[in-house]
Structures are given as C-alpha cells and as structure tokens.
C-alpha atoms as one frame of an Amber mdcrd trajectory, in Angstrom:
protein
  11.348 -18.177  12.231  14.559 -16.688  13.592  14.336 -13.021  14.390  17.013
 -11.958  11.929  15.247 -13.828   9.135  11.929 -12.057   9.549  11.016 -10.456
   6.191  10.607  -7.058   7.828  13.776  -7.253   9.886  16.960  -5.713   8.577
  20.277  -5.411  10.331  21.708  -1.888  10.235  23.715  -2.082   7.064  24.092
  -0.172   3.832  21.613  -1.385   1.176  22.359  -1.699  -2.522  22.654   1.760
  -4.139  19.264   1.647  -5.883  17.375  -0.280  -3.200  15.085   2.210  -1.455
  12.920  -0.365   0.339  11.956   0.729   3.835  12.831  -1.999   6.354  12.499
  -2.230  10.123  15.833  -2.098  11.916  16.464  -3.125  15.513  16.377   0.527
  16.573  12.964   0.946  14.960  11.514  -1.859  17.046  12.648  -0.120  20.200
  11.386   3.289  19.064   7.962   1.991  18.006   7.537  -0.614  20.728   4.514
   1.164  22.190   1.876   0.142  19.670  -1.732   1.336  20.112  -4.120  -1.593
  20.680  -7.879  -2.134  20.550  -8.245  -1.804  24.360  -6.648   1.653  24.040
  -9.320   2.567  21.508 -12.124   1.525  23.842 -11.057   4.035  26.477 -10.668
   7.181  24.398 -12.919   9.580  22.519 -13.342   9.244  18.776 -11.597  12.573
  18.134  -8.538  11.507  20.120  -8.485   8.076  18.492  -7.813   9.517  15.045
  -4.431   9.449  13.298  -3.508   6.125  14.885  -3.158   2.535  13.683  -4.392
  -0.010  16.214  -2.961  -3.503  16.493  -5.752  -6.043  16.620  -8.629  -7.629
  14.739 -10.637  -5.159  12.656 -13.981  -6.581  13.813 -13.149  -5.853  17.430
 -11.831  -2.429  16.485 -14.808  -1.494  14.327 -17.231  -2.520  17.058 -15.513
  -0.075  19.415 -16.269   2.873  17.108 -19.385   5.077  17.313 -21.965   5.220
  14.528 -21.657   7.420  11.433 -18.289   9.091  12.036 -16.266   7.973   8.985
 -16.342   9.590   5.530 -14.431   6.998   3.529 -13.428   3.361   3.973 -10.705
   1.662   1.961 -10.544  -2.083   2.596  -7.957  -4.449   1.146  -8.865  -7.664
   3.013  -6.863 -10.887   2.941  -7.785 -12.829  -0.173  -8.947 -16.394   0.339
  -6.112 -17.956  -1.670  -4.401 -20.053   1.002  -1.355 -17.826   1.472  -0.247
 -16.592   4.881   1.221 -13.104   4.599   2.031 -12.802   8.282  -1.433 -12.854
   9.855  -1.928 -16.620  10.153  -4.540 -16.680   7.400  -5.341 -19.954   5.651
  -7.789 -20.845   2.917 -11.290 -21.482   4.236 -14.551 -22.570   2.636 -16.360
 -20.035   0.463 -19.240 -20.052   2.944 -16.941 -19.227   5.851 -15.170 -16.507
   3.852 -18.491 -14.958   2.806 -19.711 -14.890   6.417 -16.504 -13.176   7.544
 -16.855 -10.533   4.820 -20.474  -9.925   5.841 -19.473  -9.270   9.450 -16.882
  -6.568   8.837 -18.854  -4.982   5.980 -21.845  -4.555   8.302 -19.612  -2.743
  10.785 -18.160  -0.545   8.041 -21.692   0.410   7.021 -22.538   1.320  10.613
 -19.529   3.625  11.122 -19.848   5.315   7.705 -21.685   8.596   7.440 -24.857
   8.625   5.274 -22.903  10.349   2.488 -19.863   8.097   2.925 -18.212   5.783
   0.400 -16.362   2.486   0.598 -13.812   0.911  -1.743 -13.113  -2.813  -1.364
 -10.398  -4.824  -3.124 -10.877  -8.410  -4.286  -9.457 -10.865  -6.800 -11.299
 -12.847  -9.420 -11.729 -16.066  -7.424 -14.050 -14.349  -4.980 -15.522 -11.526
  -7.053 -19.017 -13.023  -6.896 -18.794 -13.453  -3.121 -17.679  -9.860  -2.682
 -20.281  -8.445  -5.050 -23.080 -10.375  -3.345 -22.002  -9.159   0.105 -21.587
  -5.553  -0.989 -25.037  -5.456  -2.602 -26.618  -6.344   0.735 -25.181  -3.274
   2.444 -24.374  -0.637  -0.167 -25.150   0.672  -3.623 -22.438  -0.553  -5.972
 -21.425   2.310  -8.239 -18.644   0.629 -10.199 -16.091  -2.142 -10.356 -12.640
  -0.754 -11.067 -10.138  -2.984 -12.815  -6.670  -2.328 -11.460  -3.711  -3.683
 -13.437  -1.063  -4.624 -10.904   1.509  -5.983 -13.428   2.942  -8.469 -11.001
   2.604 -12.201 -10.540   4.043 -15.446 -11.703   3.318 -16.767 -15.166   1.605
 -20.072 -15.746   2.258 -22.710 -18.380  -1.382 -23.817 -18.282  -3.300 -20.617
 -17.650  -3.339 -16.900 -18.369  -1.179 -14.851 -16.040  -3.325 -12.953 -13.560
  -2.248  -9.316 -13.339  -5.448  -7.522 -12.329  -7.599  -7.038  -9.262 -11.037
  -5.576  -8.616 -11.662  -2.450  -6.570 -15.388  -2.102  -5.807 -16.716   1.446
  -5.395 -19.865   1.626  -3.260 -21.873   4.341  -1.528 -24.474   4.726   1.209
 -26.765   7.180  -0.612 -26.945   9.396  -3.676 -25.409  12.284  -1.691 -21.893
  10.836  -1.788 -18.719  12.859  -2.388 -17.027  12.572  -5.771 -14.496  15.261
  -6.686 -14.174  14.440 -10.358 -12.028  17.479 -11.223  -9.409  16.351  -8.707
  -8.888  13.034 -10.486  -9.219  13.911 -14.147  -6.426  12.495 -16.275  -4.252
  14.034 -18.963  -4.730  12.520 -22.412  -2.524  13.220 -25.407  -4.288  14.740
 -28.402  -3.629  12.725 -31.551  -6.159  14.476 -33.816  -6.107  18.189 -32.828
  -9.651  19.153 -33.847 -10.323  22.915 -34.034 -13.373  25.147 -34.350 -12.871
  28.573 -35.923  -9.148  28.002 -35.648  -9.245  27.362 -31.891  -8.661  24.048
 -30.092 -11.871  22.213 -29.199 -11.706  20.662 -25.693  -7.909  20.575 -25.606
  -4.973  22.861 -24.856  -1.373  23.232 -25.964   1.348  24.041 -23.450   5.080
  23.961 -24.073   4.479  22.096 -27.320   2.326  19.440 -25.644  -1.250  18.968
 -26.820  -3.623  17.366 -24.315  -7.020  17.461 -22.674  -8.162  16.510 -19.194
 -10.521  13.559 -19.408 -12.923  11.985 -16.957 -11.319   9.044 -15.127 -12.323
   5.560 -16.237 -12.800   2.342 -14.276  -9.703   0.752 -15.824  -6.517   1.778
 -14.021  -3.375   0.856 -15.919  -1.077   3.709 -14.894  -0.079   2.468 -11.436
   2.356  -0.282 -10.554   3.005  -2.381  -7.488   5.847  -0.738  -5.527   9.220
  -2.372  -6.131  12.663  -2.162  -4.526  13.869   1.005  -6.244  10.798   3.042
  -5.203  10.806   5.152  -2.033   7.356   3.883  -1.020   8.327   0.207  -1.224
   8.254  -1.991   1.891   8.650  -5.756   2.416   4.864  -6.127   2.738   3.942
  -8.743   0.093   0.606  -7.221  -0.993   1.268  -3.500  -0.718  -0.965  -1.239
  -2.799   0.582   1.738  -4.652   0.246   5.164  -3.076  -1.128   6.468  -6.382
  -4.139   4.123  -6.101  -4.957   5.458  -2.627  -4.293   9.028  -3.700  -6.834
   8.740  -6.506  -9.471   7.203  -4.232  -8.964   9.625  -1.341  -8.982  12.693
  -3.593 -12.133  11.564  -5.366 -14.200  10.377  -2.424 -13.237  12.599   0.505
 -12.514  16.213   1.352  -9.824  17.913   3.416 -10.393  17.117   7.096 -12.499
  14.012   6.413 -11.912  10.722   8.228 -10.501   7.810   6.205 -10.673   4.322
   7.732  -8.678   1.257   6.664  -9.679  -1.997   8.444  -6.667  -3.875   6.992
  -3.922  -1.271   7.180  -0.949  -3.467   6.284   2.188  -1.343   5.893   0.278
   1.941   6.215  -0.250   3.151   2.656  -3.722   4.540   3.407  -2.465   6.412
   6.473   0.541   7.893   4.665  -1.522   9.167   1.736  -4.388  10.413   3.921
  -1.978  12.431   6.062  -0.260  13.877   2.992  -3.650  14.969   1.618  -4.694
  16.561   4.928  -7.267  13.953   5.864  -7.620  12.243   9.248  -7.006   8.506
   9.298  -7.595   5.447  11.430  -6.846   1.791  10.842  -6.449  -1.697  12.221
  -3.768  -4.296  11.573  -3.298  -7.720  13.158   0.453  -7.994  12.704   2.502
  -5.772  15.058   5.423  -5.912  12.597   3.303  -4.203   9.965   2.026  -1.633
  12.474   5.604  -0.671  13.346   6.486  -0.509   9.660   3.507   1.792   9.071
   4.596   3.984  11.984   8.050   4.282  10.444   6.561   5.177   7.055   4.463
   7.896   8.676   7.538   9.278  10.431   9.545   9.349   7.188   6.634  10.875
   5.263   6.138  13.572   7.898   9.801  14.553   7.687   9.562  14.800   3.892
   6.405  16.902   4.096   7.955  19.327   6.586  11.126  19.586   4.491   9.112
  20.565   1.409   7.199  23.335   3.196
C-alpha cells in the first residue's frame, strides 16, 4: 500500500469542519519515531516500564513481566473473523484460536495480583471458546453485553450490533467500586413515604435515583468522525467503556495492562483517572497513534487544571 494511502496517514491539510478524527501526519511520524519495543522492556525495572506502550507481540511482552504486579487487565483481542485490521491476522481453525487464547490468558493470570480482575472482549462466534478458556484460569463473575450500534445489515440474517465483555477475577477479594459506576435513572413513578421521596432525589426539577450498574451497556457508542476521541482504528472501543471498567475494578495508582492496545484508549483513560498503564501493540502505526492521543489528552488535562 502506498504510504499516502495508509488509513492512519493524513497529509497536513484542513479537515472538514465537523471531522475531529485524530490522524497521524508526517510530522507525527518523525516526532514519535522512537517507539518502545519488547527488548527495551526486558532491560528495565517494572516501575520504570510503566506508562509506556511497547511495540511487539503481547505474549513476548507478558513473558518479560514479573509475577503479580498488575491490578487490572483489559483485553480486546483480534476476533477470529478473517479480517486483517493491520496486524496480518487471518482466520484460523477454532482449535488454533483457542490455543492462542489459552497462552496469553495464562500469562495474564501470572502477572495479575491475587485480588486483580480481567475483562476480555469477544464476539458471538467465539463466545464458547472464550468462556471455556476463561473458566480454566479465572472465576467468571459476569458476561456484559455491550451494544456497539455499528455494523452492516444483512438481507439474510439479523444485524449484529453487540459484543461480549467477560468480567473475571482471581479471588473473592477483588476490587469493585460500585458507587463510582452507579447510573442515573429517571423516576417515572415518584413514590413517597411520609411525604418524602423514597430512594430518589429531585434537583433542578429533575427526579432521579442512582442505580446499581447492570450487565447490559446500551449508553455507549463506537467513536465516529465528529467525536474528539475518534481515530482511524477500525475496532476502537469507546472511552466511556474503559472509564466504567477502570473506575469499577481499580483504584488510583493501580496498574492497568492492555495486551492489545490498539489506538491507546486504555492508556488515555487510565492516565486521565490517575492510574498507571502498560500495553502491547503489534502495529507501530497504532503505537504512534496512541502516543499522539496521550500527548493530546495530557495537554487537555493540564489546560483544565
């Protein structure tokens, strides 16, 4: 593919007024040309390796990490659907895919602390494979249904607009900050006891209560071109999804690991929430894009202080 036709490449030009997609320009490639790699990770302490995204295979990267140092893992692995999103992935047999999942899950288990948690994304074709693999290494707490509201329709099938996010833990001592992720729900029937609201409040004419979060997430959308967080990455997860997971299953200062970092959503959200992060990504284009996102996010955070 010609350089100027790469999906992440963008000549320095003025975009459409409402297009806020973050692209890599030629100047970005020069500025972020020094990309951390797995060999760099092997020759540094764990503390100094944090807050970096390493270019390379996650299995090699995970094997370079010490035991029980990570509080939370978020993994959005390539789905076995025969599409190459820039990492030379092709569809393989279910047996081969299951074996690959087993290998990196075992490493995630090793680097997680005893009270750590892991969230793993999958789609319906391979839900059984993922569930079987996860059960071998972790306690499955829940299967979250995430409505992504994106995808082509089909004349002979139902349109697929959901994905699974598996929530698993190492032990019963895991972190779960439920108050940080409660959701506002409108009160339709304002029930009162002795003239006072029961389990709801009214502020500025709005009646609502804070409810416990469910395992069906329908209030987040895949980033699109008019959103500041959007990038050309074809399978980018919304920042709100990562924000919910990181708030619920980690604390300030904890280490969040993403074996398949993509365009850096996990890193951006972790940094914004004052967590430490680390990740791996095969494609150097995506690593540079993630580095640019982190730079932009850091400038925004400092401007708001």
